[in-house]
PDB file of C-alpha atoms in Angstrom:
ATOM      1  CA  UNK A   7      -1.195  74.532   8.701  1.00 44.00           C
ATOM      2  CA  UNK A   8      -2.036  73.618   4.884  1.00 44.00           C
ATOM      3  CA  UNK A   9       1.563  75.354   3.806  1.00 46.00           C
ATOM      4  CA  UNK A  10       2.892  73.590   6.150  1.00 44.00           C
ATOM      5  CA  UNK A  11       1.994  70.097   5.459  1.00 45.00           C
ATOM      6  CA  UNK A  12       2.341  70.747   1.682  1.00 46.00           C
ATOM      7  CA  UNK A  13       6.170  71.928   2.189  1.00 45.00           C
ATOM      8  CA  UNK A  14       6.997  69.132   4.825  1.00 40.00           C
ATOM      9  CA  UNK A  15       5.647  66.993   2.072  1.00 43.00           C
ATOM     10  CA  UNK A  16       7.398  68.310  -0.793  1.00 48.00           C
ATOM     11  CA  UNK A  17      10.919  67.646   1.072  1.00 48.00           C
ATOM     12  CA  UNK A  18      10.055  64.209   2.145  1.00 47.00           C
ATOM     13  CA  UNK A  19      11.864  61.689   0.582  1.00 48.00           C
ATOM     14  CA  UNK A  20      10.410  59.477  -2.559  1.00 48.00           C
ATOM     15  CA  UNK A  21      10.587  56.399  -2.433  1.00 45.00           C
ATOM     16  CA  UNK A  22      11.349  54.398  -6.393  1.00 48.00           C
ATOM     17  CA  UNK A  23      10.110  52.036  -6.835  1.00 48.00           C
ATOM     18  CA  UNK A  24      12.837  49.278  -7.717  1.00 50.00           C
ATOM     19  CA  UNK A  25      12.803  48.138 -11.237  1.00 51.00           C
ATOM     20  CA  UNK A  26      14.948  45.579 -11.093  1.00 55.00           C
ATOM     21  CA  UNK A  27      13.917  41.994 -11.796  1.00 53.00           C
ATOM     22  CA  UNK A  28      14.138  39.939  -9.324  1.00 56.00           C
ATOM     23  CA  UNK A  29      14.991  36.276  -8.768  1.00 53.00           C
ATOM     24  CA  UNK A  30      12.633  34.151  -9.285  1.00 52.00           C
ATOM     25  CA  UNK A  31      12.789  31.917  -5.490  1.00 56.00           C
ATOM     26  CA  UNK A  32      13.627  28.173  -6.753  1.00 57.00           C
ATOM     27  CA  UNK A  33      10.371  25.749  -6.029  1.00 62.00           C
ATOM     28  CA  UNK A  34      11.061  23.601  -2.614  1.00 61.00           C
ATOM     29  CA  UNK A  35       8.090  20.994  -3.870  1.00 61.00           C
ATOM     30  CA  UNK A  36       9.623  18.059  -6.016  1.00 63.00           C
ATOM     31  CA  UNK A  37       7.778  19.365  -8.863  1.00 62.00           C
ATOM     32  CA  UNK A  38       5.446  18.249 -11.214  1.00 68.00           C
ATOM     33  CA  UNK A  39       4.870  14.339 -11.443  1.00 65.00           C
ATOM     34  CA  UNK A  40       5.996  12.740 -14.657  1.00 62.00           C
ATOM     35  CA  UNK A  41       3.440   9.702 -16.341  1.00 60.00           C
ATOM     36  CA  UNK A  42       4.687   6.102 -15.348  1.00 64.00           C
ATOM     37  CA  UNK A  43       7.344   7.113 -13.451  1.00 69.00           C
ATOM     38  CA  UNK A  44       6.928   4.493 -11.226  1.00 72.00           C
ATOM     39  CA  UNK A  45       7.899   2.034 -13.903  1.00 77.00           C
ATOM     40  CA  UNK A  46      11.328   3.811 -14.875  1.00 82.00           C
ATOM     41  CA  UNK A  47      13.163   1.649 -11.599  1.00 83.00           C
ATOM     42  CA  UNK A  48      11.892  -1.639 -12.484  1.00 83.00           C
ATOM     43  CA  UNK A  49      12.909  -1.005 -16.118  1.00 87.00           C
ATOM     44  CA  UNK A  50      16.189   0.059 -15.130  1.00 91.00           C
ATOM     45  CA  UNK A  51      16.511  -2.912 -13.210  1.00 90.00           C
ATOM     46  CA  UNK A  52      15.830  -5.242 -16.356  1.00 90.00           C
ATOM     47  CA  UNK A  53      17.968  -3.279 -18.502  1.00 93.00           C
ATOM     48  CA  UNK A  54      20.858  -4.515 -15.939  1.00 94.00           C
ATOM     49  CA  UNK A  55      19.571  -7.498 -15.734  1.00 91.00           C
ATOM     50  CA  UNK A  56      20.048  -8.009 -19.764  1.00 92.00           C
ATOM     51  CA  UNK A  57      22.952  -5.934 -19.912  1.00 93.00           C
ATOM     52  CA  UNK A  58      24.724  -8.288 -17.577  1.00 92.00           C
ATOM     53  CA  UNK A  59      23.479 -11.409 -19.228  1.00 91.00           C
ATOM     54  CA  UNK A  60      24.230 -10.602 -22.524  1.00 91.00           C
ATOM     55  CA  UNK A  61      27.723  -9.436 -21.243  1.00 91.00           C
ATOM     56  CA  UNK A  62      28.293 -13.577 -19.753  1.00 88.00           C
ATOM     57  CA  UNK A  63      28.371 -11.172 -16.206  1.00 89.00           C
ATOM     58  CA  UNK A  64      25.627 -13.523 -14.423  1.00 87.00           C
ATOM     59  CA  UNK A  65      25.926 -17.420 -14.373  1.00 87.00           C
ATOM     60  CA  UNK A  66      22.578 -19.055 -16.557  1.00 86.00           C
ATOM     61  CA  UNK A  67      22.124 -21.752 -14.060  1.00 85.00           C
ATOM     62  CA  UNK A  68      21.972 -19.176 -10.945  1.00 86.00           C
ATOM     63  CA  UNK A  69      20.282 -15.963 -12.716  1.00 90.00           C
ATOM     64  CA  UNK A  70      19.055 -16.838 -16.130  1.00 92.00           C
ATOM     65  CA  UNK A  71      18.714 -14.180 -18.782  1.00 92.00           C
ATOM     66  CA  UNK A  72      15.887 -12.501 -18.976  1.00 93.00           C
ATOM     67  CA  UNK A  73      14.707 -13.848 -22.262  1.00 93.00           C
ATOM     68  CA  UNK A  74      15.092 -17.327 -20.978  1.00 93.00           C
ATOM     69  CA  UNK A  75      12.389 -16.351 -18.279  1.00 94.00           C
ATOM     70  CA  UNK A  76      10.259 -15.007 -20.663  1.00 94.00           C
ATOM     71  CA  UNK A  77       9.998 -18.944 -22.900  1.00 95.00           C
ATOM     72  CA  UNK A  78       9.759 -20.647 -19.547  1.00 94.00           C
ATOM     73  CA  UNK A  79       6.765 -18.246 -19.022  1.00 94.00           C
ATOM     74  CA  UNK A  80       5.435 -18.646 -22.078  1.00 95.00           C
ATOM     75  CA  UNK A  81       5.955 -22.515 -22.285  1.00 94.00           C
ATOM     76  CA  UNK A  82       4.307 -22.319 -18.691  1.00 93.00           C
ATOM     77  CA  UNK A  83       1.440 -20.462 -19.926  1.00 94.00           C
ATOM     78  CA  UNK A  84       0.531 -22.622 -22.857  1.00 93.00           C
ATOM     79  CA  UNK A  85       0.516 -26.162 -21.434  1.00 90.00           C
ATOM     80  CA  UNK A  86      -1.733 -24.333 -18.812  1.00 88.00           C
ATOM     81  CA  UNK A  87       0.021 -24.883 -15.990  1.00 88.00           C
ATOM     82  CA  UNK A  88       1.007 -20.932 -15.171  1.00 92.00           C
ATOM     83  CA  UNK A  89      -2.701 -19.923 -15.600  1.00 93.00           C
ATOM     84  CA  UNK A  90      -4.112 -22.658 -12.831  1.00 93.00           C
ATOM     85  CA  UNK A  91      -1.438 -21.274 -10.576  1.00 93.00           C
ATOM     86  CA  UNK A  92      -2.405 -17.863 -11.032  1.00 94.00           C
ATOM     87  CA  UNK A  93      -5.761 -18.182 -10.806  1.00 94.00           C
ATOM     88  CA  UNK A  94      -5.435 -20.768  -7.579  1.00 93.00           C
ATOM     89  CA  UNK A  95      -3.175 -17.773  -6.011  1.00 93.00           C
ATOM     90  CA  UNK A  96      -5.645 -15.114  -6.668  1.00 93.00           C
ATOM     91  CA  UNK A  97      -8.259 -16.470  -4.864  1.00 93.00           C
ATOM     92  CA  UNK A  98      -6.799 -17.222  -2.083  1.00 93.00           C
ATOM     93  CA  UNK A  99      -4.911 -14.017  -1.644  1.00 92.00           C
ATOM     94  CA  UNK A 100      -8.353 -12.561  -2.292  1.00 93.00           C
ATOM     95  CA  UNK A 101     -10.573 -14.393  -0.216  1.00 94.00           C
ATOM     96  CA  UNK A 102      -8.393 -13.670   2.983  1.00 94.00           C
ATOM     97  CA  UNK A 103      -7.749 -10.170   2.097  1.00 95.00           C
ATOM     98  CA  UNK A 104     -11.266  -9.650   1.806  1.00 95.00           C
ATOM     99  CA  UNK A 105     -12.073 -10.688   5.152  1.00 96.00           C
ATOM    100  CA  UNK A 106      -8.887  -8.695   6.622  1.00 96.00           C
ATOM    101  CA  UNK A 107      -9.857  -5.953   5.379  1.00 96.00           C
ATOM    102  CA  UNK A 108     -13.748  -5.984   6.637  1.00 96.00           C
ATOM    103  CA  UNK A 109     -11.976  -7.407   9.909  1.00 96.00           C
ATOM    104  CA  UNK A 110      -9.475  -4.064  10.281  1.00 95.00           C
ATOM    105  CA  UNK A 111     -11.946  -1.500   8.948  1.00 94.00           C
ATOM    106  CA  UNK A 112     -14.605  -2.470  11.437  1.00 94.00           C
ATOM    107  CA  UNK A 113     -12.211  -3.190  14.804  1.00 95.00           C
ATOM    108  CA  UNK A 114     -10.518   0.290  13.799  1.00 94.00           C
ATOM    109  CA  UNK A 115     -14.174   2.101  14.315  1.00 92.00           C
ATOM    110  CA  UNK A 116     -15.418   0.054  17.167  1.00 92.00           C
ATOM    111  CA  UNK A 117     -12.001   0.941  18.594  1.00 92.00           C
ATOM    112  CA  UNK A 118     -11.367   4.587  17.534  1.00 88.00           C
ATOM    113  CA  UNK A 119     -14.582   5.575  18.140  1.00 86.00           C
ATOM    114  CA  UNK A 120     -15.831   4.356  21.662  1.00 87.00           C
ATOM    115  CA  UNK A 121     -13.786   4.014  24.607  1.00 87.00           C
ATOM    116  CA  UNK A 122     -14.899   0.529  25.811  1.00 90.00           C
ATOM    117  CA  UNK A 123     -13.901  -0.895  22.006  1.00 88.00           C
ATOM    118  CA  UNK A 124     -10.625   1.070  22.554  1.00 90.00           C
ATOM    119  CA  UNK A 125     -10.077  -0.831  26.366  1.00 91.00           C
ATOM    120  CA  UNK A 126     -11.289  -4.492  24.427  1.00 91.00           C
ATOM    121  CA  UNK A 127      -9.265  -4.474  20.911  1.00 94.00           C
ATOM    122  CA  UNK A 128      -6.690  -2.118  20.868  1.00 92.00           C
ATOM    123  CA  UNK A 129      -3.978  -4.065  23.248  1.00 92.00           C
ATOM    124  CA  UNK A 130      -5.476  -7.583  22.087  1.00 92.00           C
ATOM    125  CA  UNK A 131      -4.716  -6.288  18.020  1.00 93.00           C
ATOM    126  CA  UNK A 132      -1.051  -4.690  19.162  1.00 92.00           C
ATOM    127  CA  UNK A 133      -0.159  -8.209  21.380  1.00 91.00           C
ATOM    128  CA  UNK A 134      -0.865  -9.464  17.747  1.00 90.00           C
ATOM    129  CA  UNK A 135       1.317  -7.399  16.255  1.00 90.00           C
ATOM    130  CA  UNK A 136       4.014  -8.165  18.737  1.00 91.00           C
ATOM    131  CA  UNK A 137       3.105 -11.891  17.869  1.00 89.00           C
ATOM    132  CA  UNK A 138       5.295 -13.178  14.070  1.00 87.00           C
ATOM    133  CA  UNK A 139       2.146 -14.078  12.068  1.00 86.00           C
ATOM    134  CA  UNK A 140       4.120 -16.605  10.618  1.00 83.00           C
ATOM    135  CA  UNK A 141       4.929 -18.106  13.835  1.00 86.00           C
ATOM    136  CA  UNK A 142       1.249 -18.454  13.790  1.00 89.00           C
ATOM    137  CA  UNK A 143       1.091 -21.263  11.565  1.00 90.00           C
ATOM    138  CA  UNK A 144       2.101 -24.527  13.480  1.00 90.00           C
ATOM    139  CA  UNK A 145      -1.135 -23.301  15.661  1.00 91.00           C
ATOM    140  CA  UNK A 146      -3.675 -22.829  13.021  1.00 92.00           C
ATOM    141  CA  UNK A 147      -2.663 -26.181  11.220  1.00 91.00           C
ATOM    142  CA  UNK A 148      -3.726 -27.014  14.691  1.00 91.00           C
ATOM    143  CA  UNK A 149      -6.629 -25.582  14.954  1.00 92.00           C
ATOM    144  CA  UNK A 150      -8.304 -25.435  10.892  1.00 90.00           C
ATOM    145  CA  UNK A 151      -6.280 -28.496   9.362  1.00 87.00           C
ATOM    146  CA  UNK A 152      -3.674 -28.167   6.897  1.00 86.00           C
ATOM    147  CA  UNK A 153      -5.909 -27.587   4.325  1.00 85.00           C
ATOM    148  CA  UNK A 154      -7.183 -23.949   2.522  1.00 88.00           C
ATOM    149  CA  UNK A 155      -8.715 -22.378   6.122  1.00 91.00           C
ATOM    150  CA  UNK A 156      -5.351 -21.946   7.891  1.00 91.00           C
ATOM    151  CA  UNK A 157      -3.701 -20.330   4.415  1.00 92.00           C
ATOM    152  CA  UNK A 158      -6.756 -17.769   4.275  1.00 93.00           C
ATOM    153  CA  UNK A 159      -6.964 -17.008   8.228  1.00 94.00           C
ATOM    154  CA  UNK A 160      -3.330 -15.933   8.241  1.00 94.00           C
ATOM    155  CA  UNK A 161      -3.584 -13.821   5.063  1.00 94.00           C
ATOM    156  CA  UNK A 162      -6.393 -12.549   6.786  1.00 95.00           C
ATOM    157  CA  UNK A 163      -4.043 -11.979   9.779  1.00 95.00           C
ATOM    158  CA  UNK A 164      -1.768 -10.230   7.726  1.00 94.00           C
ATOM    159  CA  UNK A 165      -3.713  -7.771   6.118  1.00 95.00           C
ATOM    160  CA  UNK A 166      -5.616  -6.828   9.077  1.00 95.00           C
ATOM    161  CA  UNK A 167      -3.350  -5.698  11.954  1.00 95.00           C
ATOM    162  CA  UNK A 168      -2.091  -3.024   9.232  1.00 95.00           C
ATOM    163  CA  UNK A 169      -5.356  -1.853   8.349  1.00 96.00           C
ATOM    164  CA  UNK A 170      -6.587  -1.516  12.020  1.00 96.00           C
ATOM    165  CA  UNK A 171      -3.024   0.325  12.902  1.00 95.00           C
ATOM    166  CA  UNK A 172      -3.295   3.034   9.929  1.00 95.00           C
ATOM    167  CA  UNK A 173      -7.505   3.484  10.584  1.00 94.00           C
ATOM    168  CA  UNK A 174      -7.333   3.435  14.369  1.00 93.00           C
ATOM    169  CA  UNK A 175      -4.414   5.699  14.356  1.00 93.00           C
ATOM    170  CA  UNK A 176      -6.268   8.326  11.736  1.00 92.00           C
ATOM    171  CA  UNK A 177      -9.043   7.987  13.783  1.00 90.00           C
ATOM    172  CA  UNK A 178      -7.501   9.190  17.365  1.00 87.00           C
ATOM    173  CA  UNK A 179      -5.452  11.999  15.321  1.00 86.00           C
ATOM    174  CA  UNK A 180      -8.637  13.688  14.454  1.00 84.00           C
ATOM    175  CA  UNK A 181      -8.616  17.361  15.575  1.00 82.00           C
ATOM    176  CA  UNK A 182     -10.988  17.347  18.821  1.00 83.00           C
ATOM    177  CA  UNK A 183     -12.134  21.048  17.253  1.00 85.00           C
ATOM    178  CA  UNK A 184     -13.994  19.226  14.899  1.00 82.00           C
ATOM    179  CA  UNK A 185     -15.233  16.927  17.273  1.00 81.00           C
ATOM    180  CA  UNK A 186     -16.407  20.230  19.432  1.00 84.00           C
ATOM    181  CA  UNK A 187     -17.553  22.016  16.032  1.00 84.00           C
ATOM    182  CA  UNK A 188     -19.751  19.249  15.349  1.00 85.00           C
ATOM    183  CA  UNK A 189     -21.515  19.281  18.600  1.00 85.00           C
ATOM    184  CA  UNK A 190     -22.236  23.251  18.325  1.00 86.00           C
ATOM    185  CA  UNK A 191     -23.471  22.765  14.998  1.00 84.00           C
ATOM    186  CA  UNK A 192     -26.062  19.782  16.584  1.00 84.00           C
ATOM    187  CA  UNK A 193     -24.794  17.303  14.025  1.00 82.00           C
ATOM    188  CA  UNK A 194     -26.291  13.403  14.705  1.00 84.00           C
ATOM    189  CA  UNK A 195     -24.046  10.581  15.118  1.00 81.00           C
ATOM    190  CA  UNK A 196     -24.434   9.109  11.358  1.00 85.00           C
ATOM    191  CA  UNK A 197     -23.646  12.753  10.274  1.00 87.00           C
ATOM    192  CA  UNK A 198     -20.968  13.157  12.292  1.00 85.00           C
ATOM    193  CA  UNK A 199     -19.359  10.059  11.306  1.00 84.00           C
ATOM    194  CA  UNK A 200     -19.926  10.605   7.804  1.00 85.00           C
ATOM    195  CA  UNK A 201     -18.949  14.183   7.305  1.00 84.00           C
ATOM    196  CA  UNK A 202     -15.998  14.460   9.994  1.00 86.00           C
ATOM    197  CA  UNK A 203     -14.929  10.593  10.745  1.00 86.00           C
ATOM    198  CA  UNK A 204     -14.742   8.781   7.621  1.00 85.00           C
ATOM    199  CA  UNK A 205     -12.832  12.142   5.823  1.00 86.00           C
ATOM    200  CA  UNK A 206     -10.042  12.315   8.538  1.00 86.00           C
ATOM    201  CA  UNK A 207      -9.417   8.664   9.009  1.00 90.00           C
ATOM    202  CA  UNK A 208      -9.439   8.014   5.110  1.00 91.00           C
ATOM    203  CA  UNK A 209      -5.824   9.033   4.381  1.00 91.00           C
ATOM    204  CA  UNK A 210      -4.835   6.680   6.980  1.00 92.00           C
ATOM    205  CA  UNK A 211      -6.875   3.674   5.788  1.00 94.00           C
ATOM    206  CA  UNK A 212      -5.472   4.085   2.378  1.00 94.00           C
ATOM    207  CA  UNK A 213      -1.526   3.672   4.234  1.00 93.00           C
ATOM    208  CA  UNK A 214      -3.006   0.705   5.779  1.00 94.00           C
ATOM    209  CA  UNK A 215      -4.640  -0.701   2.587  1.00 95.00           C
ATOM    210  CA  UNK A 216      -1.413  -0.654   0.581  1.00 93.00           C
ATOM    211  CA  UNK A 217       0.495  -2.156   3.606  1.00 94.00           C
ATOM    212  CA  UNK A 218      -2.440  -4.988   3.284  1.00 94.00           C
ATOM    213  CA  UNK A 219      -2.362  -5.552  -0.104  1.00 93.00           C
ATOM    214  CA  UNK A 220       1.380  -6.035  -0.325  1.00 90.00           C
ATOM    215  CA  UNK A 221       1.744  -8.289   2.706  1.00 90.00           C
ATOM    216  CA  UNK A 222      -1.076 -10.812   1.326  1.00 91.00           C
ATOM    217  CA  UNK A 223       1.142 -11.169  -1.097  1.00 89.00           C
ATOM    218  CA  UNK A 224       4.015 -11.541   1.136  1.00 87.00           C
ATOM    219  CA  UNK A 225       2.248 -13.971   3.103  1.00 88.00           C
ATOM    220  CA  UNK A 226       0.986 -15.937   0.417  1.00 89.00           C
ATOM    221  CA  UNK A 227       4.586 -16.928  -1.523  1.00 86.00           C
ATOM    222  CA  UNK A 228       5.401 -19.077   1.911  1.00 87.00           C
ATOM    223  CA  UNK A 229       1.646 -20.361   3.073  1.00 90.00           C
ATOM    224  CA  UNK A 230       2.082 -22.242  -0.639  1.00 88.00           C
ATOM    225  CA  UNK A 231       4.751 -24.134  -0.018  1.00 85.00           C
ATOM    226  CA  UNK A 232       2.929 -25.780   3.056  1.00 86.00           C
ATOM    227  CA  UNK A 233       0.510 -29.038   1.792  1.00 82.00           C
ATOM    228  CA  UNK A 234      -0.237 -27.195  -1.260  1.00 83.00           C
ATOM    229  CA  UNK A 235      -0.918 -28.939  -4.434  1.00 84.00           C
ATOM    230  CA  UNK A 236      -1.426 -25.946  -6.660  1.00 87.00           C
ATOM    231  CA  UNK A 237      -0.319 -22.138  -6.476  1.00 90.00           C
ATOM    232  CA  UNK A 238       2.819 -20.103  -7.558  1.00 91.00           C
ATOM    233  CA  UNK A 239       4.268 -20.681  -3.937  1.00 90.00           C
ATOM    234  CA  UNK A 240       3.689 -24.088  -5.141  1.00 91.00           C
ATOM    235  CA  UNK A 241       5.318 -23.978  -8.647  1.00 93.00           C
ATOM    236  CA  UNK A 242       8.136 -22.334  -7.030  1.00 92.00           C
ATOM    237  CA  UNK A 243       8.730 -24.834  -4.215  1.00 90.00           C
ATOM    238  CA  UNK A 244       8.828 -27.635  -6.857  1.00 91.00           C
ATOM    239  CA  UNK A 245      11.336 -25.505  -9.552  1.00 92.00           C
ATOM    240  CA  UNK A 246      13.730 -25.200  -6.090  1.00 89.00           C
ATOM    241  CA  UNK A 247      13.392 -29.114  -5.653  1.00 88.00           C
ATOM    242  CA  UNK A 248      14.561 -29.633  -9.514  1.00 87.00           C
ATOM    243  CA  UNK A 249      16.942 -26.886  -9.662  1.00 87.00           C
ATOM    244  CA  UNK A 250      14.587 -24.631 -12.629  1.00 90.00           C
ATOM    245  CA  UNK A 251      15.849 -21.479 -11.204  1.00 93.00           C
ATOM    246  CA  UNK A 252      13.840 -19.728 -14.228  1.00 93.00           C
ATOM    247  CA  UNK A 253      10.665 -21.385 -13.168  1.00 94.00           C
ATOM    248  CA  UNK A 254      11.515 -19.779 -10.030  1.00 93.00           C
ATOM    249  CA  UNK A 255      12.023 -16.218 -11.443  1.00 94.00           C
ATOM    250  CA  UNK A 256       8.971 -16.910 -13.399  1.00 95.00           C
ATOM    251  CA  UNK A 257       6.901 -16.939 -10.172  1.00 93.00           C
ATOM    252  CA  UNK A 258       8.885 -14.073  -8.765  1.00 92.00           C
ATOM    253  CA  UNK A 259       8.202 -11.786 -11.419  1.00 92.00           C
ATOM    254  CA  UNK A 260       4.583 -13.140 -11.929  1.00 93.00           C
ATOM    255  CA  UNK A 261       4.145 -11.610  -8.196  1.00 91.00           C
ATOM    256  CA  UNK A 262       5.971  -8.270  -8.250  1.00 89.00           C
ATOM    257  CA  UNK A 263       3.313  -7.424 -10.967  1.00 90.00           C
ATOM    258  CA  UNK A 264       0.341  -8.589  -9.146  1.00 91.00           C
ATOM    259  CA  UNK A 265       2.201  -6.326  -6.453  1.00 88.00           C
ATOM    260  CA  UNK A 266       3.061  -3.375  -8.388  1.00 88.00           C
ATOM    261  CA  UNK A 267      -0.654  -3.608 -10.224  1.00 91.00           C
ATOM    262  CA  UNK A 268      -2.658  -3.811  -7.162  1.00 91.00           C
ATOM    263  CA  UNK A 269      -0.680  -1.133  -5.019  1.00 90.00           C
ATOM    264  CA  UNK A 270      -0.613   1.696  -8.309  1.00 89.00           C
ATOM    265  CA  UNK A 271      -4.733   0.279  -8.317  1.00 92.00           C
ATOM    266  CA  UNK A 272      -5.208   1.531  -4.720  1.00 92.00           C
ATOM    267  CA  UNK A 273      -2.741   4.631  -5.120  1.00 89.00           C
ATOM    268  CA  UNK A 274      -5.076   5.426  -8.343  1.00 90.00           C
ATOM    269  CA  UNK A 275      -8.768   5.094  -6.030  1.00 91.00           C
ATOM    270  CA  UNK A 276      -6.737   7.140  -2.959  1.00 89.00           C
ATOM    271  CA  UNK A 277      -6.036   9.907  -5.976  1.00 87.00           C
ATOM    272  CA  UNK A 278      -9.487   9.739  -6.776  1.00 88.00           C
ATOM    273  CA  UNK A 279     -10.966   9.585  -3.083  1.00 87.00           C
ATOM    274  CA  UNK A 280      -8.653  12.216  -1.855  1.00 84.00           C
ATOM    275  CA  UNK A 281      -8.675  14.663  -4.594  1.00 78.00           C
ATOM    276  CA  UNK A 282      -9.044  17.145  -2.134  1.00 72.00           C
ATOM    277  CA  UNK A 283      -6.199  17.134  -0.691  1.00 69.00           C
ATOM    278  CA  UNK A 284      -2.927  19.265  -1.307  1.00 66.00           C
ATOM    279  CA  UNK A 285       0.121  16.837  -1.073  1.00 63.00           C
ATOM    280  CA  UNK A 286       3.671  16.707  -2.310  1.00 57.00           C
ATOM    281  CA  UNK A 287       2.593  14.232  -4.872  1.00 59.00           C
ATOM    282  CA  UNK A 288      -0.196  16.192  -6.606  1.00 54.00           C
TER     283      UNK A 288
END
């Protein structure tokens, strides 16, 4: 049996072992992130911008150039009329996003996590949504005066419904294995919220954050040009009445980079948060 086995194993075929190199399979990820990239489209957009002024391509009194925005800036800045704008803006935007964003964090939980909050705020906070918040305003004038309340209650309004949406949607897309884990395992309620909850519904929160953050600014550049005395809304609305388009542009680009600051601010605490995580974008 032994000279058997040895002879059937002498004739059996080798197998080599292929030496060749092979191919190395090309990455399907989009590769390794590069530092500021995220400011390589807005500077592409201002070397346009100058290319095309410098070139007599854009009319001055329409688009001025963008040197011209940067004096009217500066001029703005020194008589101190930029910096009571800004500062007039900021709180406002931050005062109602503040209280949108303690409004949407806490209807998401009572919502997402017990069935009577689900039956009591989810349809009243998606008629909402259904509802133009803008269209809002004639009503709240109504209801708070024309004065600060209404502007902060709509911010509020604005910031909130996308919040809620993000959280309360996180929240129901948690795996119910977890849910069922947690149970065998005899975990309490706070535990169970802090160790399964708050993890699963935080990616989501973070989509609704940045959503928040860029419409109170949204919201803002038009609640300034109602009975407002002071604001970049404000500045802006009076430029338009005296034709100073670059006072205008001076507002615009003073609120793309509150916008662009704030949303790479909350991109740089969800990095931070979810460091966990695997994504594209590590």
């Amino acid at each position: 049996m032994t000279a058997v086995t040895t002879t059937l194993l002498d004739k059996a075929p080798v197998a080599v072992a292929d030496e060749r190199p092979r191919a190395r399979r090309r990455g399907l990820a989009p590769g390794r992130s590069l530092p500021a990239a995220r400011l390589a489209g807005p500077l592409l957009l201002l070397a346009l911008w100058a290319t095309a002024s410098a070139a007599g391509r854009l009319d001055p009194g329409a688009i001025p150039a963008p040197w011209t925005v940067v004096e009217t800036g500066a001029h703005l800045w020194t008589d101190g009329t930029l910096t009571t704008d800004i500062l007039t803006s900021l709180q406002r935007a931050g005062s109602g996003f503040a209280i949108g964003l303690t409004a949407g964090v806490v209807l998401a939980l009572a919502s997402g996590l017990t069935r009577t909050g689900e039956a009591l705020i989810d349809g009243t906070v998606n008629l909402n949504r259904a509802i133009p918040t803008l269209g809002l305003i004639p009503l709240f004038i109504l209801w708070l005066g024309i004065g600060e309340t209404f502007k902060i209650a709509i911010i509020a309004i604005v910031v909130y419904v996308p919040i809620y949406l993000n959280t309360h949607a996180a929240l129901s897309g948690i795996d119910n294995r977890f849910v069922e884990l947690a149970e065998v395992q005899g975990l309490s309620k706070p535990r169970f919220i802090r160790e399964i909850v708050v993890p699963g519904a935080l990616p989501g929160f973070f989509v609704g954050l940045r959503l928040g953050v860029t419409g109170s600014w949204l919201g803002l550049v038009v609640l300034e040009q109602i009975n407002a005395t002071s604001g970049l809304g404000y500045m802006m609305f009076q430029a338009q009445n005296y034709g100073q388009s670059d006072v205008i542009l001076v507002g615009l680009v003073v609120y793309g980079i509150f916008g662009l600051i704030s949303d790479s601010t909350v991109r740089f605490i969800e990095r931070r948060v979810l460091s966990w995580r695997r994504t594209l974008s590590n």
